[in-house]
PDB file of N, CA and C in Angstrom:
ATOM      1  N   UNK A 384       0.834  -1.181   0.000  1.00  0.00           N
ATOM      2  CA  UNK A 384       0.000   0.000   0.000  1.00  0.00           C
ATOM      3  C   UNK A 384       0.878   1.243   0.000  1.00  0.00           C
ATOM      4  N   UNK A 385       0.513   2.205  -0.783  1.00  0.00           N
ATOM      5  CA  UNK A 385       1.365   3.375  -0.905  1.00  0.00           C
ATOM      6  C   UNK A 385       1.053   4.435   0.151  1.00  0.00           C
ATOM      7  N   UNK A 386      -0.175   4.499   0.640  1.00  0.00           N
ATOM      8  CA  UNK A 386      -0.493   5.482   1.668  1.00  0.00           C
ATOM      9  C   UNK A 386      -1.309   4.820   2.767  1.00  0.00           C
ATOM     10  N   UNK A 387      -1.245   5.417   3.935  1.00  0.00           N
ATOM     11  CA  UNK A 387      -1.964   4.860   5.082  1.00  0.00           C
ATOM     12  C   UNK A 387      -3.465   5.025   4.901  1.00  0.00           C
ATOM     13  N   UNK A 388      -4.191   4.014   5.324  1.00  0.00           N
ATOM     14  CA  UNK A 388      -5.651   4.078   5.323  1.00  0.00           C
ATOM     15  C   UNK A 388      -6.077   4.200   6.769  1.00  0.00           C
ATOM     16  N   UNK A 389      -6.865   5.201   7.067  1.00  0.00           N
ATOM     17  CA  UNK A 389      -7.375   5.373   8.422  1.00  0.00           C
ATOM     18  C   UNK A 389      -8.888   5.435   8.363  1.00  0.00           C
ATOM     19  N   UNK A 390      -9.532   4.858   9.360  1.00  0.00           N
ATOM     20  CA  UNK A 390     -10.992   4.890   9.440  1.00  0.00           C
ATOM     21  C   UNK A 390     -11.377   4.656  10.886  1.00  0.00           C
ATOM     22  N   UNK A 391     -12.604   4.906  11.216  1.00  0.00           N
ATOM     23  CA  UNK A 391     -13.097   4.721  12.584  1.00  0.00           C
ATOM     24  C   UNK A 391     -14.287   3.782  12.583  1.00  0.00           C
ATOM     25  N   UNK A 392     -14.517   3.136  13.724  1.00  0.00           N
ATOM     26  CA  UNK A 392     -15.733   2.365  13.938  1.00  0.00           C
ATOM     27  C   UNK A 392     -16.104   2.518  15.408  1.00  0.00           C
ATOM     28  N   UNK A 393     -17.326   2.153  15.737  1.00  0.00           N
ATOM     29  CA  UNK A 393     -17.848   2.328  17.083  1.00  0.00           C
ATOM     30  C   UNK A 393     -18.102   0.974  17.731  1.00  0.00           C
ATOM     31  N   UNK A 394     -17.795   0.844  19.017  1.00  0.00           N
ATOM     32  CA  UNK A 394     -18.099  -0.371  19.758  1.00  0.00           C
ATOM     33  C   UNK A 394     -19.552  -0.360  20.188  1.00  0.00           C
ATOM     34  N   UNK A 395     -20.214  -1.500  20.075  1.00  0.00           N
ATOM     35  CA  UNK A 395     -21.582  -1.626  20.560  1.00  0.00           C
ATOM     36  C   UNK A 395     -21.548  -1.899  22.061  1.00  0.00           C
ATOM     37  N   UNK A 396     -22.706  -2.021  22.659  1.00  0.00           N
ATOM     38  CA  UNK A 396     -22.789  -2.348  24.078  1.00  0.00           C
ATOM     39  C   UNK A 396     -22.167  -3.721  24.379  1.00  0.00           C
ATOM     40  N   UNK A 397     -22.087  -4.577  23.375  1.00  0.00           N
ATOM     41  CA  UNK A 397     -21.509  -5.916  23.546  1.00  0.00           C
ATOM     42  C   UNK A 397     -20.061  -5.956  23.053  1.00  0.00           C
ATOM     43  N   UNK A 398     -19.416  -4.786  22.917  1.00  0.00           N
ATOM     44  CA  UNK A 398     -18.020  -4.668  22.488  1.00  0.00           C
ATOM     45  C   UNK A 398     -17.784  -5.222  21.081  1.00  0.00           C
ATOM     46  N   UNK A 399     -18.760  -5.110  20.230  1.00  0.00           N
ATOM     47  CA  UNK A 399     -18.612  -5.528  18.846  1.00  0.00           C
ATOM     48  C   UNK A 399     -18.509  -4.290  17.970  1.00  0.00           C
ATOM     49  N   UNK A 400     -17.944  -4.475  16.782  1.00  0.00           N
ATOM     50  CA  UNK A 400     -17.822  -3.362  15.848  1.00  0.00           C
ATOM     51  C   UNK A 400     -17.947  -3.888  14.429  1.00  0.00           C
ATOM     52  N   UNK A 401     -18.192  -2.994  13.507  1.00  0.00           N
ATOM     53  CA  UNK A 401     -18.195  -3.316  12.085  1.00  0.00           C
ATOM     54  C   UNK A 401     -16.860  -2.873  11.515  1.00  0.00           C
ATOM     55  N   UNK A 402     -16.220  -3.756  10.770  1.00  0.00           N
ATOM     56  CA  UNK A 402     -14.967  -3.387  10.130  1.00  0.00           C
ATOM     57  C   UNK A 402     -15.316  -2.441   8.983  1.00  0.00           C
ATOM     58  N   UNK A 403     -14.754  -1.244   8.988  1.00  0.00           N
ATOM     59  CA  UNK A 403     -15.098  -0.275   7.936  1.00  0.00           C
ATOM     60  C   UNK A 403     -14.804  -0.817   6.538  1.00  0.00           C
ATOM     61  N   UNK A 404     -15.603  -0.389   5.573  1.00  0.00           N
ATOM     62  CA  UNK A 404     -15.473  -0.857   4.195  1.00  0.00           C
ATOM     63  C   UNK A 404     -14.068  -0.629   3.653  1.00  0.00           C
ATOM     64  N   UNK A 405     -13.449   0.494   4.010  1.00  0.00           N
ATOM     65  CA  UNK A 405     -12.100   0.779   3.505  1.00  0.00           C
ATOM     66  C   UNK A 405     -11.104  -0.268   3.987  1.00  0.00           C
ATOM     67  N   UNK A 406     -11.263  -0.739   5.218  1.00  0.00           N
ATOM     68  CA  UNK A 406     -10.377  -1.763   5.776  1.00  0.00           C
ATOM     69  C   UNK A 406     -10.688  -3.117   5.146  1.00  0.00           C
ATOM     70  N   UNK A 407     -11.981  -3.429   4.971  1.00  0.00           N
ATOM     71  CA  UNK A 407     -12.357  -4.692   4.335  1.00  0.00           C
ATOM     72  C   UNK A 407     -11.778  -4.783   2.924  1.00  0.00           C
ATOM     73  N   UNK A 408     -11.834  -3.682   2.195  1.00  0.00           N
ATOM     74  CA  UNK A 408     -11.280  -3.676   0.831  1.00  0.00           C
ATOM     75  C   UNK A 408      -9.758  -3.847   0.869  1.00  0.00           C
ATOM     76  N   UNK A 409      -9.093  -3.125   1.763  1.00  0.00           N
ATOM     77  CA  UNK A 409      -7.632  -3.182   1.837  1.00  0.00           C
ATOM     78  C   UNK A 409      -7.143  -4.584   2.185  1.00  0.00           C
ATOM     79  N   UNK A 410      -7.870  -5.291   3.057  1.00  0.00           N
ATOM     80  CA  UNK A 410      -7.470  -6.631   3.488  1.00  0.00           C
ATOM     81  C   UNK A 410      -8.151  -7.735   2.690  1.00  0.00           C
ATOM     82  N   UNK A 411      -8.996  -7.329   1.732  1.00  0.00           N
ATOM     83  CA  UNK A 411      -9.756  -8.276   0.911  1.00  0.00           C
ATOM     84  C   UNK A 411     -10.554  -9.238   1.788  1.00  0.00           C
ATOM     85  N   UNK A 412     -11.256  -8.682   2.765  1.00  0.00           N
ATOM     86  CA  UNK A 412     -12.046  -9.485   3.689  1.00  0.00           C
ATOM     87  C   UNK A 412     -13.436  -9.735   3.120  1.00  0.00           C
ATOM     88  N   UNK A 413     -13.903 -10.954   3.331  1.00  0.00           N
ATOM     89  CA  UNK A 413     -15.254 -11.355   2.936  1.00  0.00           C
ATOM     90  C   UNK A 413     -16.001 -11.799   4.189  1.00  0.00           C
ATOM     91  N   UNK A 414     -17.294 -12.008   4.049  1.00  0.00           N
ATOM     92  CA  UNK A 414     -18.101 -12.484   5.181  1.00  0.00           C
ATOM     93  C   UNK A 414     -17.506 -13.780   5.740  1.00  0.00           C
ATOM     94  N   UNK A 415     -17.480 -13.899   7.033  1.00  0.00           N
ATOM     95  CA  UNK A 415     -17.010 -15.061   7.784  1.00  0.00           C
ATOM     96  C   UNK A 415     -15.482 -15.221   7.783  1.00  0.00           C
ATOM     97  N   UNK A 416     -14.740 -14.302   7.145  1.00  0.00           N
ATOM     98  CA  UNK A 416     -13.284 -14.343   7.230  1.00  0.00           C
ATOM     99  C   UNK A 416     -12.865 -14.042   8.665  1.00  0.00           C
ATOM    100  N   UNK A 417     -11.706 -14.531   9.035  1.00  0.00           N
ATOM    101  CA  UNK A 417     -11.172 -14.295  10.367  1.00  0.00           C
ATOM    102  C   UNK A 417     -10.190 -13.136  10.316  1.00  0.00           C
ATOM    103  N   UNK A 418     -10.105 -12.413  11.428  1.00  0.00           N
ATOM    104  CA  UNK A 418      -9.215 -11.255  11.556  1.00  0.00           C
ATOM    105  C   UNK A 418      -8.209 -11.560  12.658  1.00  0.00           C
ATOM    106  N   UNK A 419      -6.972 -11.135  12.430  1.00  0.00           N
ATOM    107  CA  UNK A 419      -5.903 -11.342  13.412  1.00  0.00           C
ATOM    108  C   UNK A 419      -5.482  -9.976  13.966  1.00  0.00           C
ATOM    109  N   UNK A 420      -5.316  -9.886  15.285  1.00  0.00           N
ATOM    110  CA  UNK A 420      -4.888  -8.655  15.939  1.00  0.00           C
ATOM    111  C   UNK A 420      -3.501  -8.873  16.529  1.00  0.00           C
ATOM    112  N   UNK A 421      -2.615  -7.932  16.292  1.00  0.00           N
ATOM    113  CA  UNK A 421      -1.303  -7.935  16.934  1.00  0.00           C
ATOM    114  C   UNK A 421      -1.216  -6.661  17.757  1.00  0.00           C
ATOM    115  N   UNK A 422      -1.003  -6.811  19.049  1.00  0.00           N
ATOM    116  CA  UNK A 422      -0.881  -5.653  19.933  1.00  0.00           C
ATOM    117  C   UNK A 422       0.585  -5.480  20.267  1.00  0.00           C
ATOM    118  N   UNK A 423       1.148  -4.386  19.832  1.00  0.00           N
ATOM    119  CA  UNK A 423       2.569  -4.118  20.042  1.00  0.00           C
ATOM    120  C   UNK A 423       2.799  -3.502  21.416  1.00  0.00           C
ATOM    121  N   UNK A 424       4.028  -3.585  21.915  1.00  0.00           N
ATOM    122  CA  UNK A 424       4.325  -3.067  23.259  1.00  0.00           C
ATOM    123  C   UNK A 424       3.966  -1.589  23.440  1.00  0.00           C
ATOM    124  N   UNK A 425       3.994  -0.807  22.365  1.00  0.00           N
ATOM    125  CA  UNK A 425       3.674   0.619  22.473  1.00  0.00           C
ATOM    126  C   UNK A 425       2.168   0.887  22.435  1.00  0.00           C
ATOM    127  N   UNK A 426       1.346  -0.188  22.411  1.00  0.00           N
ATOM    128  CA  UNK A 426      -0.098  -0.033  22.410  1.00  0.00           C
ATOM    129  C   UNK A 426      -0.710  -0.002  21.017  1.00  0.00           C
ATOM    130  N   UNK A 427       0.118   0.046  19.999  1.00  0.00           N
ATOM    131  CA  UNK A 427      -0.374   0.044  18.625  1.00  0.00           C
ATOM    132  C   UNK A 427      -0.982  -1.321  18.315  1.00  0.00           C
ATOM    133  N   UNK A 428      -2.123  -1.317  17.635  1.00  0.00           N
ATOM    134  CA  UNK A 428      -2.792  -2.558  17.259  1.00  0.00           C
ATOM    135  C   UNK A 428      -2.750  -2.685  15.744  1.00  0.00           C
ATOM    136  N   UNK A 429      -2.297  -3.840  15.280  1.00  0.00           N
ATOM    137  CA  UNK A 429      -2.234  -4.105  13.849  1.00  0.00           C
ATOM    138  C   UNK A 429      -3.290  -5.155  13.531  1.00  0.00           C
ATOM    139  N   UNK A 430      -4.148  -4.836  12.595  1.00  0.00           N
ATOM    140  CA  UNK A 430      -5.233  -5.713  12.191  1.00  0.00           C
ATOM    141  C   UNK A 430      -4.872  -6.300  10.829  1.00  0.00           C
ATOM    142  N   UNK A 431      -4.861  -7.634  10.735  1.00  0.00           N
ATOM    143  CA  UNK A 431      -4.571  -8.291   9.473  1.00  0.00           C
ATOM    144  C   UNK A 431      -5.575  -9.403   9.234  1.00  0.00           C
ATOM    145  N   UNK A 432      -5.612  -9.859   8.014  1.00  0.00           N
ATOM    146  CA  UNK A 432      -6.443 -11.007   7.687  1.00  0.00           C
ATOM    147  C   UNK A 432      -5.782 -12.232   8.314  1.00  0.00           C
ATOM    148  N   UNK A 433      -6.532 -13.048   9.039  1.00  0.00           N
ATOM    149  CA  UNK A 433      -5.973 -14.232   9.687  1.00  0.00           C
ATOM    150  C   UNK A 433      -5.633 -15.271   8.641  1.00  0.00           C
ATOM    151  N   UNK A 434      -4.508 -15.936   8.855  1.00  0.00           N
ATOM    152  CA  UNK A 434      -4.111 -17.017   7.946  1.00  0.00           C
ATOM    153  C   UNK A 434      -4.802 -18.299   8.363  1.00  0.00           C
ATOM    154  N   UNK A 435      -4.929 -19.186   7.411  1.00  0.00           N
ATOM    155  CA  UNK A 435      -5.497 -20.499   7.674  1.00  0.00           C
ATOM    156  C   UNK A 435      -4.546 -21.254   8.591  1.00  0.00           C
ATOM    157  N   UNK A 436      -4.986 -21.579   9.799  1.00  0.00           N
ATOM    158  CA  UNK A 436      -4.118 -22.222  10.791  1.00  0.00           C
ATOM    159  C   UNK A 436      -3.601 -23.571  10.325  1.00  0.00           C
ATOM    160  N   UNK A 437      -4.364 -24.260   9.493  1.00  0.00           N
ATOM    161  CA  UNK A 437      -3.925 -25.582   9.054  1.00  0.00           C
ATOM    162  C   UNK A 437      -2.705 -25.494   8.156  1.00  0.00           C
ATOM    163  N   UNK A 438      -2.459 -24.328   7.555  1.00  0.00           N
ATOM    164  CA  UNK A 438      -1.305 -24.197   6.670  1.00  0.00           C
ATOM    165  C   UNK A 438      -0.087 -23.626   7.383  1.00  0.00           C
ATOM    166  N   UNK A 439      -0.221 -23.285   8.662  1.00  0.00           N
ATOM    167  CA  UNK A 439       0.904 -22.717   9.397  1.00  0.00           C
ATOM    168  C   UNK A 439       1.780 -23.820   9.978  1.00  0.00           C
ATOM    169  N   UNK A 440       3.059 -23.686   9.773  1.00  0.00           N
ATOM    170  CA  UNK A 440       4.029 -24.611  10.345  1.00  0.00           C
ATOM    171  C   UNK A 440       4.374 -24.091  11.742  1.00  0.00           C
ATOM    172  N   UNK A 441       4.109 -24.865  12.801  1.00  0.00           N
ATOM    173  CA  UNK A 441       4.346 -24.364  14.158  1.00  0.00           C
ATOM    174  C   UNK A 441       5.811 -24.027  14.429  1.00  0.00           C
ATOM    175  N   UNK A 442       6.732 -24.738  13.802  1.00  0.00           N
ATOM    176  CA  UNK A 442       8.154 -24.450  14.010  1.00  0.00           C
ATOM    177  C   UNK A 442       8.492 -23.095  13.391  1.00  0.00           C
ATOM    178  N   UNK A 443       8.027 -22.866  12.170  1.00  0.00           N
ATOM    179  CA  UNK A 443       8.286 -21.594  11.501  1.00  0.00           C
ATOM    180  C   UNK A 443       7.596 -20.465  12.260  1.00  0.00           C
ATOM    181  N   UNK A 444       6.360 -20.695  12.698  1.00  0.00           N
ATOM    182  CA  UNK A 444       5.625 -19.660  13.439  1.00  0.00           C
ATOM    183  C   UNK A 444       6.361 -19.289  14.724  1.00  0.00           C
ATOM    184  N   UNK A 445       6.868 -20.277  15.448  1.00  0.00           N
ATOM    185  CA  UNK A 445       7.605 -19.997  16.684  1.00  0.00           C
ATOM    186  C   UNK A 445       8.917 -19.276  16.399  1.00  0.00           C
ATOM    187  N   UNK A 446       9.592 -19.658  15.316  1.00  0.00           N
ATOM    188  CA  UNK A 446      10.846 -18.996  14.949  1.00  0.00           C
ATOM    189  C   UNK A 446      10.583 -17.540  14.584  1.00  0.00           C
ATOM    190  N   UNK A 447       9.527 -17.295  13.811  1.00  0.00           N
ATOM    191  CA  UNK A 447       9.203 -15.918  13.440  1.00  0.00           C
ATOM    192  C   UNK A 447       8.806 -15.093  14.665  1.00  0.00           C
ATOM    193  N   UNK A 448       8.103 -15.706  15.610  1.00  0.00           N
ATOM    194  CA  UNK A 448       7.749 -15.006  16.851  1.00  0.00           C
ATOM    195  C   UNK A 448       9.011 -14.667  17.640  1.00  0.00           C
ATOM    196  N   UNK A 449       9.966 -15.609  17.676  1.00  0.00           N
ATOM    197  CA  UNK A 449      11.249 -15.350  18.336  1.00  0.00           C
ATOM    198  C   UNK A 449      11.961 -14.163  17.685  1.00  0.00           C
ATOM    199  N   UNK A 450      12.019 -14.152  16.345  1.00  0.00           N
ATOM    200  CA  UNK A 450      12.670 -13.052  15.635  1.00  0.00           C
ATOM    201  C   UNK A 450      11.982 -11.716  15.929  1.00  0.00           C
ATOM    202  N   UNK A 451      10.658 -11.734  15.937  1.00  0.00           N
ATOM    203  CA  UNK A 451       9.915 -10.506  16.215  1.00  0.00           C
ATOM    204  C   UNK A 451      10.238  -9.975  17.609  1.00  0.00           C
ATOM    205  N   UNK A 452      10.227 -10.860  18.612  1.00  0.00           N
ATOM    206  CA  UNK A 452      10.552 -10.437  19.984  1.00  0.00           C
ATOM    207  C   UNK A 452      11.976  -9.894  20.056  1.00  0.00           C
ATOM    208  N   UNK A 453      12.909 -10.593  19.416  1.00  0.00           N
ATOM    209  CA  UNK A 453      14.300 -10.174  19.455  1.00  0.00           C
ATOM    210  C   UNK A 453      14.487  -8.803  18.816  1.00  0.00           C
ATOM    211  N   UNK A 454      13.818  -8.571  17.685  1.00  0.00           N
ATOM    212  CA  UNK A 454      13.949  -7.270  17.012  1.00  0.00           C
ATOM    213  C   UNK A 454      13.322  -6.152  17.840  1.00  0.00           C
ATOM    214  N   UNK A 455      12.224  -6.463  18.529  1.00  0.00           N
ATOM    215  CA  UNK A 455      11.591  -5.445  19.368  1.00  0.00           C
ATOM    216  C   UNK A 455      12.423  -5.143  20.614  1.00  0.00           C
ATOM    217  N   UNK A 456      13.035  -6.167  21.187  1.00  0.00           N
ATOM    218  CA  UNK A 456      13.802  -5.990  22.418  1.00  0.00           C
ATOM    219  C   UNK A 456      15.197  -5.438  22.165  1.00  0.00           C
ATOM    220  N   UNK A 457      15.752  -5.705  20.977  1.00  0.00           N
ATOM    221  CA  UNK A 457      17.117  -5.271  20.679  1.00  0.00           C
ATOM    222  C   UNK A 457      17.204  -4.672  19.269  1.00  0.00           C
ATOM    223  N   UNK A 458      16.474  -3.582  19.027  1.00  0.00           N
ATOM    224  CA  UNK A 458      16.474  -3.005  17.679  1.00  0.00           C
ATOM    225  C   UNK A 458      17.851  -2.528  17.227  1.00  0.00           C
ATOM    226  N   UNK A 459      18.752  -2.290  18.167  1.00  0.00           N
ATOM    227  CA  UNK A 459      20.097  -1.836  17.803  1.00  0.00           C
ATOM    228  C   UNK A 459      20.885  -2.924  17.067  1.00  0.00           C
ATOM    229  N   UNK A 460      20.446  -4.166  17.142  1.00  0.00           N
ATOM    230  CA  UNK A 460      21.134  -5.265  16.462  1.00  0.00           C
ATOM    231  C   UNK A 460      20.668  -5.466  15.022  1.00  0.00           C
ATOM    232  N   UNK A 461      19.654  -4.733  14.605  1.00  0.00           N
ATOM    233  CA  UNK A 461      19.142  -4.881  13.240  1.00  0.00           C
ATOM    234  C   UNK A 461      20.105  -4.184  12.285  1.00  0.00           C
ATOM    235  N   UNK A 462      20.541  -4.923  11.285  1.00  0.00           N
ATOM    236  CA  UNK A 462      21.474  -4.392  10.302  1.00  0.00           C
ATOM    237  C   UNK A 462      20.875  -4.556   8.907  1.00  0.00           C
ATOM    238  N   UNK A 463      21.123  -3.606   8.029  1.00  0.00           N
ATOM    239  CA  UNK A 463      20.593  -3.749   6.663  1.00  0.00           C
ATOM    240  C   UNK A 463      21.363  -4.817   5.893  1.00  0.00           C
ATOM    241  N   UNK A 464      20.692  -5.412   4.927  1.00  0.00           N
ATOM    242  CA  UNK A 464      21.368  -6.335   4.026  1.00  0.00           C
ATOM    243  C   UNK A 464      21.958  -5.481   2.915  1.00  0.00           C
ATOM    244  N   UNK A 465      23.267  -5.418   2.898  1.00  0.00           N
ATOM    245  CA  UNK A 465      23.959  -4.595   1.905  1.00  0.00           C
ATOM    246  C   UNK A 465      24.338  -5.452   0.701  1.00  0.00           C
ATOM    247  N   UNK A 466      24.806  -4.798  -0.334  1.00  0.00           N
ATOM    248  CA  UNK A 466      25.255  -5.516  -1.527  1.00  0.00           C
ATOM    249  C   UNK A 466      26.399  -6.463  -1.175  1.00  0.00           C
ATOM    250  N   UNK A 467      27.293  -6.042  -0.288  1.00  0.00           N
ATOM    251  CA  UNK A 467      28.422  -6.909   0.081  1.00  0.00           C
ATOM    252  C   UNK A 467      27.947  -8.101   0.910  1.00  0.00           C
ATOM    253  N   UNK A 468      26.930  -7.908   1.774  1.00  0.00           N
ATOM    254  CA  UNK A 468      26.371  -9.019   2.544  1.00  0.00           C
ATOM    255  C   UNK A 468      25.751 -10.038   1.601  1.00  0.00           C
ATOM    256  N   UNK A 469      24.997  -9.540   0.625  1.00  0.00           N
ATOM    257  CA  UNK A 469      24.361 -10.419  -0.345  1.00  0.00           C
ATOM    258  C   UNK A 469      25.418 -11.157  -1.172  1.00  0.00           C
ATOM    259  N   UNK A 470      26.465 -10.454  -1.571  1.00  0.00           N
ATOM    260  CA  UNK A 470      27.544 -11.073  -2.347  1.00  0.00           C
ATOM    261  C   UNK A 470      28.226 -12.170  -1.525  1.00  0.00           C
ATOM    262  N   UNK A 471      28.416 -11.936  -0.246  1.00  0.00           N
ATOM    263  CA  UNK A 471      29.035 -12.941   0.622  1.00  0.00           C
ATOM    264  C   UNK A 471      28.137 -14.177   0.732  1.00  0.00           C
ATOM    265  N   UNK A 472      26.836 -13.978   0.847  1.00  0.00           N
ATOM    266  CA  UNK A 472      25.912 -15.113   0.902  1.00  0.00           C
ATOM    267  C   UNK A 472      25.947 -15.895  -0.411  1.00  0.00           C
ATOM    268  N   UNK A 473      26.013 -15.187  -1.523  1.00  0.00           N
ATOM    269  CA  UNK A 473      26.118 -15.864  -2.817  1.00  0.00           C
ATOM    270  C   UNK A 473      27.433 -16.652  -2.912  1.00  0.00           C
ATOM    271  N   UNK A 474      28.533 -16.068  -2.429  1.00  0.00           N
ATOM    272  CA  UNK A 474      29.823 -16.744  -2.462  1.00  0.00           C
ATOM    273  C   UNK A 474      29.787 -18.022  -1.631  1.00  0.00           C
ATOM    274  N   UNK A 475      29.187 -17.940  -0.443  1.00  0.00           N
ATOM    275  CA  UNK A 475      29.142 -19.093   0.458  1.00  0.00           C
ATOM    276  C   UNK A 475      28.269 -20.223  -0.080  1.00  0.00           C
ATOM    277  N   UNK A 476      27.296 -19.891  -0.914  1.00  0.00           N
ATOM    278  CA  UNK A 476      26.378 -20.910  -1.421  1.00  0.00           C
ATOM    279  C   UNK A 476      26.604 -21.249  -2.890  1.00  0.00           C
ATOM    280  N   UNK A 477      27.641 -20.672  -3.500  1.00  0.00           N
ATOM    281  CA  UNK A 477      27.885 -20.951  -4.915  1.00  0.00           C
ATOM    282  C   UNK A 477      28.223 -22.424  -5.106  1.00  0.00           C
ATOM    283  N   UNK A 478      27.700 -22.988  -6.176  1.00  0.00           N
ATOM    284  CA  UNK A 478      27.958 -24.387  -6.479  1.00  0.00           C
ATOM    285  C   UNK A 478      27.087 -25.367  -5.720  1.00  0.00           C
ATOM    286  N   UNK A 479      26.265 -24.878  -4.826  1.00  0.00           N
ATOM    287  CA  UNK A 479      25.382 -25.767  -4.071  1.00  0.00           C
ATOM    288  C   UNK A 479      24.054 -25.840  -4.814  1.00  0.00           C
ATOM    289  N   UNK A 480      23.671 -27.053  -5.177  1.00  0.00           N
ATOM    290  CA  UNK A 480      22.408 -27.251  -5.864  1.00  0.00           C
ATOM    291  C   UNK A 480      21.416 -27.871  -4.893  1.00  0.00           C
ATOM    292  N   UNK A 481      20.204 -27.374  -4.909  1.00  0.00           N
ATOM    293  CA  UNK A 481      19.166 -27.860  -4.006  1.00  0.00           C
ATOM    294  C   UNK A 481      17.979 -28.309  -4.839  1.00  0.00           C
ATOM    295  N   UNK A 482      17.542 -29.535  -4.616  1.00  0.00           N
ATOM    296  CA  UNK A 482      16.338 -30.046  -5.262  1.00  0.00           C
ATOM    297  C   UNK A 482      15.219 -29.956  -4.233  1.00  0.00           C
ATOM    298  N   UNK A 483      14.353 -28.981  -4.391  1.00  0.00           N
ATOM    299  CA  UNK A 483      13.292 -28.759  -3.409  1.00  0.00           C
ATOM    300  C   UNK A 483      12.269 -29.885  -3.389  1.00  0.00           C
ATOM    301  N   UNK A 484      12.284 -30.734  -4.419  1.00  0.00           N
ATOM    302  CA  UNK A 484      11.343 -31.855  -4.467  1.00  0.00           C
ATOM    303  C   UNK A 484      11.936 -33.144  -3.888  1.00  0.00           C
ATOM    304  N   UNK A 485      13.226 -33.106  -3.568  1.00  0.00           N
ATOM    305  CA  UNK A 485      13.892 -34.299  -3.034  1.00  0.00           C
ATOM    306  C   UNK A 485      13.407 -34.589  -1.609  1.00  0.00           C
ATOM    307  N   UNK A 486      13.160 -35.862  -1.331  1.00  0.00           N
ATOM    308  CA  UNK A 486      12.719 -36.259   0.015  1.00  0.00           C
ATOM    309  C   UNK A 486      13.844 -36.021   1.000  1.00  0.00           C
ATOM    310  N   UNK A 487      13.486 -35.595   2.184  1.00  0.00           N
ATOM    311  CA  UNK A 487      14.489 -35.375   3.229  1.00  0.00           C
ATOM    312  C   UNK A 487      14.920 -36.731   3.796  1.00  0.00           C
ATOM    313  N   UNK A 488      16.208 -36.840   4.155  1.00  0.00           N
ATOM    314  CA  UNK A 488      16.665 -38.119   4.734  1.00  0.00           C
ATOM    315  C   UNK A 488      16.074 -38.295   6.135  1.00  0.00           C
ATOM    316  N   UNK A 489      15.975 -39.560   6.535  1.00  0.00           N
ATOM    317  CA  UNK A 489      15.518 -39.857   7.885  1.00  0.00           C
ATOM    318  C   UNK A 489      16.560 -39.358   8.870  1.00  0.00           C
ATOM    319  N   UNK A 490      16.132 -38.930  10.061  1.00  0.00           N
ATOM    320  CA  UNK A 490      17.073 -38.515  11.093  1.00  0.00           C
ATOM    321  C   UNK A 490      17.919 -39.703  11.527  1.00  0.00           C
ATOM    322  N   UNK A 491      19.199 -39.469  11.690  1.00  0.00           N
ATOM    323  CA  UNK A 491      20.105 -40.535  12.121  1.00  0.00           C
ATOM    324  C   UNK A 491      20.393 -40.313  13.601  1.00  0.00           C
ATOM    325  N   UNK A 492      19.709 -41.061  14.471  1.00  0.00           N
ATOM    326  CA  UNK A 492      19.883 -40.890  15.915  1.00  0.00           C
ATOM    327  C   UNK A 492      21.194 -41.469  16.423  1.00  0.00           C
ATOM    328  N   UNK A 493      21.895 -42.244  15.586  1.00  0.00           N
ATOM    329  CA  UNK A 493      23.154 -42.849  16.013  1.00  0.00           C
ATOM    330  C   UNK A 493      24.336 -41.915  15.854  1.00  0.00           C
ATOM    331  N   UNK A 494      24.149 -40.798  15.209  1.00  0.00           N
ATOM    332  CA  UNK A 494      25.269 -39.894  14.922  1.00  0.00           C
ATOM    333  C   UNK A 494      25.715 -39.150  16.144  1.00  0.00           C
TER     334      UNK A 494
END
């Protein structure tokens, strides 16, 4: 999105609200879709379309949550990916071929 979308809604007596049309359009929400709320430490609330839980990998989700916490707690450690960083990653992985369709080997517990 190129510019911020802002809108308001009102809470009912039962703490319910209608998601404004501008937000529904921006998130491509349809009837019965689920909404995900992220409450940041500064009190900011981020509203996103909820992902299908059956497609979420719990290991990846936990790793991403760890990264998010780490970046929030230690923002001074965040560094940009520069051209030289990218070149170093390319150098380290040059000549390595990966077949994404290849079956993973069984874990070797004897190692």
